[in-house]
Coordinates of N, CA and C in Angstrom, one line a residue:
Chain A
X16 N -9.9 27.3 15.8 CA -9.3 26.9 14.5 C -10.0 27.8 13.4
X17 N -9.1 28.3 12.5 CA -9.6 29.3 11.5 C -10.3 28.5 10.4
X18 N -11.1 29.2 9.6 CA -11.8 28.5 8.4 C -10.7 28.1 7.4
X19 N -9.6 28.8 7.3 CA -8.6 28.4 6.3 C -8.0 27.1 6.7
X20 N -7.8 26.9 8.1 CA -7.2 25.7 8.6 C -8.2 24.5 8.3
X21 N -9.5 24.8 8.5 CA -10.5 23.7 8.3 C -10.4 23.3 6.8
X22 N -10.4 24.3 5.9 CA -10.3 24.0 4.5 C -9.1 23.1 4.2
X23 N -8.0 23.5 4.8 CA -6.7 22.7 4.6 C -6.9 21.3 5.1
X24 N -7.5 21.1 6.3 CA -7.7 19.8 6.9 C -8.6 18.9 6.0
X25 N -9.7 19.6 5.4 CA -10.6 18.8 4.5 C -9.7 18.3 3.3
X26 N -8.9 19.2 2.7 CA -8.1 18.9 1.6 C -7.1 17.7 2.0
X27 N -6.5 17.8 3.2 CA -5.6 16.8 3.6 C -6.3 15.5 3.8
X28 N -7.5 15.5 4.4 CA -8.3 14.3 4.6 C -8.6 13.6 3.2
X29 N -9.0 14.4 2.2 CA -9.4 13.8 0.9 C -8.2 13.2 0.2
X30 N -7.1 13.9 0.1 CA -6.0 13.3 -0.6 C -5.3 12.1 0.2
X31 N -5.4 12.2 1.5 CA -4.9 11.0 2.3 C -5.8 9.8 2.1
X32 N -7.1 10.0 2.2 CA -8.1 8.9 2.0 C -7.8 8.3 0.6
X33 N -7.6 9.1 -0.4 CA -7.4 8.5 -1.7 C -6.2 7.7 -1.8
X34 N -5.2 7.9 -1.0 CA -3.9 7.2 -1.0 C -4.0 5.8 -0.2
X35 N -4.9 5.8 0.7 CA -5.1 4.6 1.6 C -5.3 3.3 0.9
X36 N -6.4 3.2 0.0 CA -6.7 1.9 -0.7 C -5.5 1.3 -1.3
X37 N -4.7 2.2 -2.0 CA -3.5 1.6 -2.8 C -2.5 1.0 -1.8
X38 N -2.3 1.8 -0.7 CA -1.3 1.3 0.3 C -1.8 0.0 1.0
X39 N -3.1 0.0 1.3 CA -3.6 -1.2 2.0 C -3.6 -2.4 1.0
X40 N -3.9 -2.1 -0.2 CA -3.9 -3.2 -1.2 C -2.5 -3.8 -1.4
X41 N -1.5 -2.9 -1.5 CA -0.1 -3.3 -1.6 C 0.3 -4.1 -0.4
X42 N 0.0 -3.7 0.8 CA 0.4 -4.3 2.0 C -0.2 -5.6 2.2
X43 N -1.6 -5.7 1.9 CA -2.3 -7.0 2.1 C -1.8 -8.1 1.1
X44 N -1.8 -7.7 -0.2 CA -1.5 -8.6 -1.2 C 0.0 -8.9 -1.3
X45 N 0.8 -8.0 -0.7 CA 2.3 -8.1 -0.8 C 2.7 -8.0 -2.2
X46 N 1.8 -7.5 -3.1 CA 2.1 -7.3 -4.5 C 2.5 -5.9 -4.8
X47 N 3.8 -5.7 -5.0 CA 4.2 -4.3 -5.3 C 4.9 -4.3 -6.7
X48 N 4.5 -5.3 -7.5 CA 5.2 -5.4 -8.8 C 4.8 -4.2 -9.7
X49 N 3.6 -3.6 -9.5 CA 3.2 -2.5 -10.3 C 3.9 -1.2 -9.9
X50 N 4.6 -1.2 -8.8 CA 5.2 0.0 -8.2 C 6.6 0.1 -8.5
X51 N 7.1 1.2 -9.1 CA 8.5 1.4 -9.4 C 9.3 1.8 -8.1
X52 N 10.4 1.2 -7.9 CA 11.3 1.5 -6.8 C 11.7 3.0 -6.8
X53 N 12.1 3.5 -8.0 CA 12.6 4.8 -8.1 C 11.4 5.8 -7.8
X54 N 10.2 5.5 -8.2 CA 9.1 6.3 -8.0 C 8.8 6.4 -6.5
X55 N 8.9 5.2 -5.8 CA 8.5 5.3 -4.4 C 9.6 5.9 -3.5
X56 N 10.9 5.8 -4.0 CA 11.9 6.5 -3.3 C 11.7 8.0 -3.4
X57 N 11.4 8.5 -4.6 CA 11.1 9.9 -4.9 C 9.9 10.4 -4.0
X58 N 8.8 9.6 -4.1 CA 7.6 10.0 -3.3 C 7.9 10.1 -1.8
X59 N 8.5 9.0 -1.3 CA 8.7 9.0 0.2 C 9.7 10.1 0.6
X60 N 10.7 10.4 -0.2 CA 11.6 11.5 0.2 C 10.8 12.8 0.2
X61 N 9.9 13.0 -0.9 CA 9.1 14.2 -1.0 C 8.2 14.3 0.2
X62 N 7.5 13.2 0.6 CA 6.6 13.3 1.8 C 7.4 13.7 3.1
X63 N 8.6 13.1 3.2 CA 9.4 13.5 4.4 C 9.7 15.0 4.4
X64 N 10.1 15.5 3.3 CA 10.4 16.9 3.2 C 9.2 17.8 3.4
X65 N 8.0 17.4 2.8 CA 6.7 18.1 3.1 C 6.5 18.2 4.6
X66 N 6.7 17.1 5.3 CA 6.4 17.1 6.7 C 7.3 18.1 7.4
X67 N 8.6 18.2 7.1 CA 9.5 19.1 7.7 C 9.0 20.6 7.3
X68 N 8.7 20.7 6.1 CA 8.2 22.1 5.6 C 6.9 22.5 6.4
X69 N 6.0 21.5 6.6 CA 4.8 21.8 7.4 C 5.1 22.3 8.8
X70 N 6.1 21.6 9.4 CA 6.5 22.1 10.8 C 7.1 23.5 10.7
X71 N 7.9 23.7 9.7 CA 8.6 25.0 9.6 C 7.6 26.2 9.4
X72 N 6.6 25.9 8.5 CA 5.6 27.0 8.3 C 4.4 26.9 9.3
X73 N 4.5 25.9 10.2 CA 3.4 25.7 11.2 C 2.0 25.6 10.6
X74 N 2.0 24.7 9.5 CA 0.7 24.4 8.9 C 0.2 23.0 9.4
X75 N -0.8 23.0 10.2 CA -1.4 21.8 10.7 C -1.8 20.8 9.6
X76 N -2.5 21.3 8.5 CA -2.9 20.4 7.5 C -1.7 19.7 6.8
X77 N -0.7 20.5 6.5 CA 0.5 19.9 5.8 C 1.2 18.9 6.7
X78 N 1.3 19.3 8.0 CA 2.0 18.3 9.0 C 1.2 17.0 9.1
X79 N -0.1 17.1 9.3 CA -1.0 15.9 9.6 C -1.0 15.0 8.4
X80 N -1.2 15.6 7.2 CA -1.4 14.7 6.0 C -0.1 14.0 5.7
X81 N 1.1 14.6 6.0 CA 2.4 13.9 5.7 C 2.8 13.0 6.9
X82 N 2.4 13.3 8.1 CA 2.6 12.4 9.2 C 1.9 11.1 9.0
X83 N 0.7 11.2 8.4 CA -0.1 10.0 8.1 C 0.4 9.2 6.9
X84 N 0.8 10.0 5.9 CA 1.2 9.3 4.6 C 2.6 8.7 4.7
X85 N 3.5 9.3 5.5 CA 4.9 8.9 5.6 C 5.1 7.4 6.0
X86 N 4.4 6.9 7.1 CA 4.6 5.5 7.4 C 4.0 4.6 6.4
X87 N 2.9 5.0 5.7 CA 2.3 4.2 4.7 C 3.2 4.0 3.5
X88 N 3.8 5.2 3.1 CA 4.7 5.2 2.0 C 6.0 4.4 2.3
X89 N 6.5 4.6 3.5 CA 7.7 3.8 4.0 C 7.4 2.3 4.0
X90 N 6.2 1.9 4.4 CA 5.9 0.5 4.5 C 5.9 -0.1 3.0
X91 N 5.4 0.6 2.0 CA 5.4 0.1 0.7 C 6.8 0.1 0.1
X92 N 7.6 1.1 0.5 CA 9.0 1.1 0.1 C 9.7 -0.1 0.7
X93 N 9.4 -0.4 1.9 CA 10.0 -1.6 2.6 C 9.7 -2.9 1.9
X94 N 8.4 -3.0 1.5 CA 7.9 -4.2 0.8 C 8.7 -4.3 -0.5
X95 N 8.8 -3.2 -1.2 CA 9.5 -3.2 -2.5 C 10.9 -3.6 -2.4
X96 N 11.6 -3.1 -1.4 CA 13.0 -3.4 -1.2 C 13.2 -4.9 -0.8
X97 N 12.3 -5.4 0.0 CA 12.3 -6.8 0.4 C 12.0 -7.7 -0.9
X98 N 11.1 -7.3 -1.7 CA 10.8 -8.0 -3.0 C 12.0 -8.0 -3.9
X99 N 12.7 -6.9 -4.0 CA 14.0 -6.8 -4.8 C 15.0 -7.9 -4.3
X100 N 15.1 -8.0 -3.0 CA 16.1 -8.9 -2.4 C 15.7 -10.4 -2.7
X101 N 14.4 -10.7 -2.6 CA 13.9 -12.0 -2.8 C 14.2 -12.4 -4.3
X102 N 13.8 -11.5 -5.2 CA 14.0 -11.8 -6.6 C 15.5 -12.0 -7.0
X103 N 16.3 -11.2 -6.3 CA 17.8 -11.3 -6.5 C 18.3 -12.7 -6.0
X104 N 17.8 -13.1 -4.8 CA 18.3 -14.4 -4.3 C 17.8 -15.6 -5.1
X105 N 16.7 -15.4 -5.9 CA 16.2 -16.4 -6.8 C 17.0 -16.6 -8.0
X106 N 17.7 -15.5 -8.4 CA 18.5 -15.6 -9.6 C 19.7 -16.6 -9.5
Chain B
X26 N 14.2 34.4 -2.0 CA 13.4 33.2 -1.6 C 14.0 32.6 -0.4
X27 N 13.2 32.3 0.7 CA 13.8 31.8 1.9 C 14.2 30.3 1.8
X28 N 15.0 29.8 2.7 CA 15.4 28.4 2.6 C 14.2 27.5 2.9
X29 N 13.3 28.0 3.7 CA 12.1 27.2 4.0 C 11.3 27.0 2.7
X30 N 11.2 28.1 1.9 CA 10.4 28.0 0.7 C 11.1 27.0 -0.3
X31 N 12.5 27.1 -0.3 CA 13.2 26.2 -1.2 C 13.0 24.7 -0.8
X32 N 13.0 24.5 0.5 CA 12.7 23.1 1.0 C 11.4 22.6 0.5
X33 N 10.4 23.5 0.7 CA 9.0 23.2 0.2 C 8.9 22.9 -1.3
X34 N 9.7 23.7 -2.0 CA 9.7 23.5 -3.5 C 10.3 22.2 -3.9
X35 N 11.4 21.8 -3.2 CA 12.0 20.5 -3.4 C 11.0 19.4 -3.1
X36 N 10.3 19.5 -2.0 CA 9.3 18.5 -1.6 C 8.2 18.5 -2.7
X37 N 7.8 19.6 -3.1 CA 6.7 19.7 -4.1 C 7.2 19.0 -5.4
X38 N 8.4 19.3 -5.8 CA 9.0 18.7 -7.1 C 9.0 17.2 -6.9
X39 N 9.5 16.7 -5.8 CA 9.6 15.2 -5.6 C 8.3 14.5 -5.7
X40 N 7.3 15.0 -4.9 CA 6.0 14.3 -4.9 C 5.2 14.5 -6.3
X41 N 5.5 15.6 -7.0 CA 4.8 15.8 -8.3 C 5.4 14.9 -9.3
X42 N 6.8 14.8 -9.3 CA 7.5 13.9 -10.2 C 7.0 12.5 -10.1
X43 N 6.8 12.1 -8.8 CA 6.4 10.7 -8.5 C 5.0 10.4 -9.1
X44 N 4.2 11.4 -9.2 CA 2.8 11.3 -9.7 C 2.8 11.2 -11.3
X45 N 3.7 11.9 -11.9 CA 3.8 12.0 -13.3 C 3.7 10.7 -14.1
X46 N 4.6 9.7 -13.8 CA 4.5 8.5 -14.6 C 3.2 7.8 -14.7
X47 N 2.5 7.8 -13.5 CA 1.2 7.1 -13.5 C 0.2 7.9 -14.4
X48 N 0.2 9.2 -14.3 CA -0.7 10.0 -15.1 C -0.4 9.9 -16.6
X49 N 0.9 9.9 -16.9 CA 1.2 9.8 -18.4 C 0.9 8.4 -18.9
X50 N 1.1 7.3 -18.0 CA 0.8 6.0 -18.4 C -0.7 5.8 -18.7
X51 N -1.5 6.4 -17.8 CA -3.0 6.3 -17.9 C -3.4 7.0 -19.2
X52 N -2.8 8.2 -19.4 CA -3.2 9.0 -20.5 C -2.8 8.4 -21.9
X53 N -1.6 7.8 -21.9 CA -1.1 7.2 -23.2 C -1.9 6.0 -23.5
X54 N -2.0 5.1 -22.5 CA -2.6 3.8 -22.8 C -4.1 3.8 -22.8
X55 N -4.6 4.9 -22.3 CA -6.1 5.1 -22.1 C -6.6 4.0 -21.2
X56 N -5.7 3.3 -20.5 CA -6.2 2.3 -19.6 C -6.3 2.8 -18.2
X57 N -7.5 3.0 -17.7 CA -7.7 3.5 -16.4 C -8.5 2.5 -15.6
X58 N -8.5 1.2 -16.0 CA -9.2 0.1 -15.4 C -8.8 -0.1 -13.9
X59 N -7.5 0.2 -13.7 CA -7.0 -0.1 -12.3 C -7.3 1.1 -11.4
X60 N -7.9 2.1 -11.9 CA -8.2 3.3 -11.1 C -9.6 3.4 -10.7
X61 N -9.9 3.5 -9.4 CA -11.3 3.6 -9.0 C -11.8 5.0 -9.2
X62 N -13.0 5.1 -9.7 CA -13.7 6.4 -9.9 C -13.8 7.2 -8.6
X63 N -14.3 6.5 -7.6 CA -14.5 7.1 -6.3 C -13.1 7.7 -5.7
X64 N -12.1 6.9 -5.9 CA -10.8 7.4 -5.5 C -10.3 8.6 -6.2
X65 N -10.5 8.6 -7.5 CA -10.1 9.8 -8.3 C -10.9 11.0 -8.1
X66 N -12.2 10.8 -7.8 CA -13.0 12.0 -7.4 C -12.5 12.6 -6.1
X67 N -12.3 11.7 -5.2 CA -11.8 12.1 -3.8 C -10.5 12.9 -4.0
X68 N -9.5 12.3 -4.7 CA -8.2 12.8 -4.9 C -8.3 14.2 -5.6
X69 N -9.0 14.3 -6.7 CA -9.1 15.5 -7.5 C -9.7 16.6 -6.6
X70 N -10.8 16.3 -5.9 CA -11.4 17.3 -5.0 C -10.4 17.8 -4.0
X71 N -9.6 16.9 -3.4 CA -8.6 17.2 -2.4 C -7.5 18.1 -3.0
X72 N -7.1 17.8 -4.2 CA -6.1 18.6 -4.9 C -6.6 20.1 -5.1
X73 N -7.9 20.2 -5.5 CA -8.5 21.5 -5.8 C -8.5 22.3 -4.5
X74 N -8.9 21.6 -3.4 CA -8.9 22.3 -2.1 C -7.6 22.7 -1.6
X75 N -6.6 21.8 -1.8 CA -5.2 22.1 -1.4 C -4.7 23.4 -2.2
X76 N -5.1 23.5 -3.4 CA -4.7 24.7 -4.2 C -5.2 26.0 -3.6
X77 N -6.5 25.9 -3.3 CA -7.2 27.1 -2.7 C -6.5 27.4 -1.3
X78 N -6.2 26.3 -0.6 CA -5.6 26.5 0.7 C -4.2 27.2 0.5
X79 N -3.5 26.7 -0.5 CA -2.1 27.3 -0.8 C -2.2 28.8 -1.1
X80 N -3.2 29.2 -1.8 CA -3.4 30.6 -2.1 C -3.7 31.4 -0.8
X81 N -4.6 30.8 0.0 CA -5.0 31.5 1.2 C -3.8 31.7 2.2
X82 N -3.0 30.6 2.4 CA -1.8 30.8 3.3 C -0.6 31.3 2.6
X83 N -0.8 31.6 1.3 CA 0.3 32.2 0.5 C 1.6 31.4 0.5
X84 N 1.4 30.0 0.3 CA 2.5 29.1 0.2 C 2.8 28.7 -1.2
X85 N 3.9 29.2 -1.8 CA 4.2 29.0 -3.2 C 4.4 27.4 -3.4
X86 N 5.1 26.6 -2.6 CA 5.2 25.2 -2.8 C 3.8 24.5 -2.9
X87 N 2.9 24.9 -2.0 CA 1.5 24.2 -2.0 C 0.8 24.7 -3.2
X88 N 0.9 25.9 -3.6 CA 0.2 26.4 -4.8 C 0.7 25.7 -6.0
X89 N 2.0 25.7 -6.2 CA 2.6 25.2 -7.5 C 2.4 23.7 -7.6
X90 N 2.6 22.9 -6.5 CA 2.4 21.4 -6.7 C 1.0 21.1 -7.1
X91 N 0.0 21.8 -6.5 CA -1.4 21.5 -6.8 C -1.8 22.1 -8.2
X92 N -1.3 23.2 -8.6 CA -1.6 23.8 -9.9 C -1.1 22.8 -11.0
X93 N 0.0 22.1 -10.7 CA 0.5 21.1 -11.7 C -0.3 19.8 -11.7
X94 N -0.6 19.4 -10.4 CA -1.3 18.1 -10.3 C -2.7 18.1 -10.7
X95 N -3.4 19.3 -10.5 CA -4.8 19.3 -10.8 C -5.2 19.0 -12.2
X96 N -4.6 19.6 -13.2 CA -4.9 19.2 -14.6 C -4.6 17.7 -14.9
X97 N -3.5 17.2 -14.4 CA -3.2 15.8 -14.5 C -4.3 14.9 -14.0
X98 N -4.7 15.2 -12.7 CA -5.7 14.4 -12.0 C -7.1 14.6 -12.7
X99 N -7.4 15.8 -13.2 CA -8.7 16.0 -13.9 C -8.7 15.2 -15.2
X100 N -7.5 15.1 -15.9 CA -7.5 14.4 -17.2 C -7.7 12.9 -17.0
X101 N -7.2 12.4 -15.9 CA -7.4 11.0 -15.6 C -8.9 10.7 -15.2
X102 N -9.4 11.7 -14.5 CA -10.9 11.6 -14.1 C -11.7 11.6 -15.3
X103 N -11.4 12.5 -16.3 CA -12.1 12.6 -17.5 C -12.1 11.3 -18.3
X104 N -10.9 10.7 -18.4 CA -10.7 9.4 -19.1 C -11.6 8.3 -18.4
X105 N -11.6 8.4 -17.1 CA -12.4 7.4 -16.3 C -13.9 7.5 -16.5
X106 N -14.3 8.8 -16.6 CA -15.8 9.0 -16.8 C -16.2 8.6 -18.2
X107 N -15.3 8.9 -19.2 CA -15.5 8.5 -20.6 C -15.6 7.0 -20.7
X108 N -14.7 6.3 -20.0 CA -14.6 4.8 -20.0 C -15.9 4.3 -19.4
X109 N -16.4 4.9 -18.4 CA -17.7 4.5 -17.7 C -18.8 4.6 -18.7
X110 N -18.8 5.7 -19.5 CA -19.9 5.9 -20.5 C -19.9 4.8 -21.6
X111 N -18.6 4.5 -22.1 CA -18.4 3.5 -23.1 C -18.9 2.2 -22.7
X112 N -18.5 1.8 -21.4 CA -18.9 0.4 -21.0 C -20.4 0.4 -20.7
X113 N -21.0 1.5 -20.4 CA -22.4 1.5 -20.2 C -23.1 1.3 -21.5
X114 N -22.6 2.0 -22.6 CA -23.3 2.0 -23.9 C -23.1 0.6 -24.5
X115 N -22.1 -0.2 -24.0 CA -21.9 -1.5 -24.5 C -22.9 -2.5 -23.9
X116 N -23.4 -2.2 -22.7 CA -24.3 -3.1 -22.0 C -25.6 -3.3 -22.8

């Protein structure tokens, strides 16, 4: 593994670690009221495209960070969509 | 510009757009109480390393997204550090 790849993996680890607490907090508390649906759709689409881009340029750090972030982001999006349905059915 | 690079730029635009509202909200309201200092230090270091990695692998999408995100992230970190000083001086 080259030193460039190691640098990229450290970068990927740091930004992914920073995203974890928010995802775990949202998932545990089921509180996603502070999260905008439009924002999470945008973010999740972006992460999916980054993952494809990572595979195309064969960059392990880009692939790994987005493979880890995508399910987290999708799970928050799922909670948000479910919350939307519940509040609609309450109306 | 190759189609791979365009895909990467779309990905970069989406994830950067998703980060903007949070950064602008924190900056306008000066309210960073919901933001953990440790998390922002980790994130900002990660973004700085991603930027260097982007230059090393010559990936325009990785460079651009982190060049835009770094000052935003640094500005929130600055607010957070200032907030820490104020609450310390109040003790």
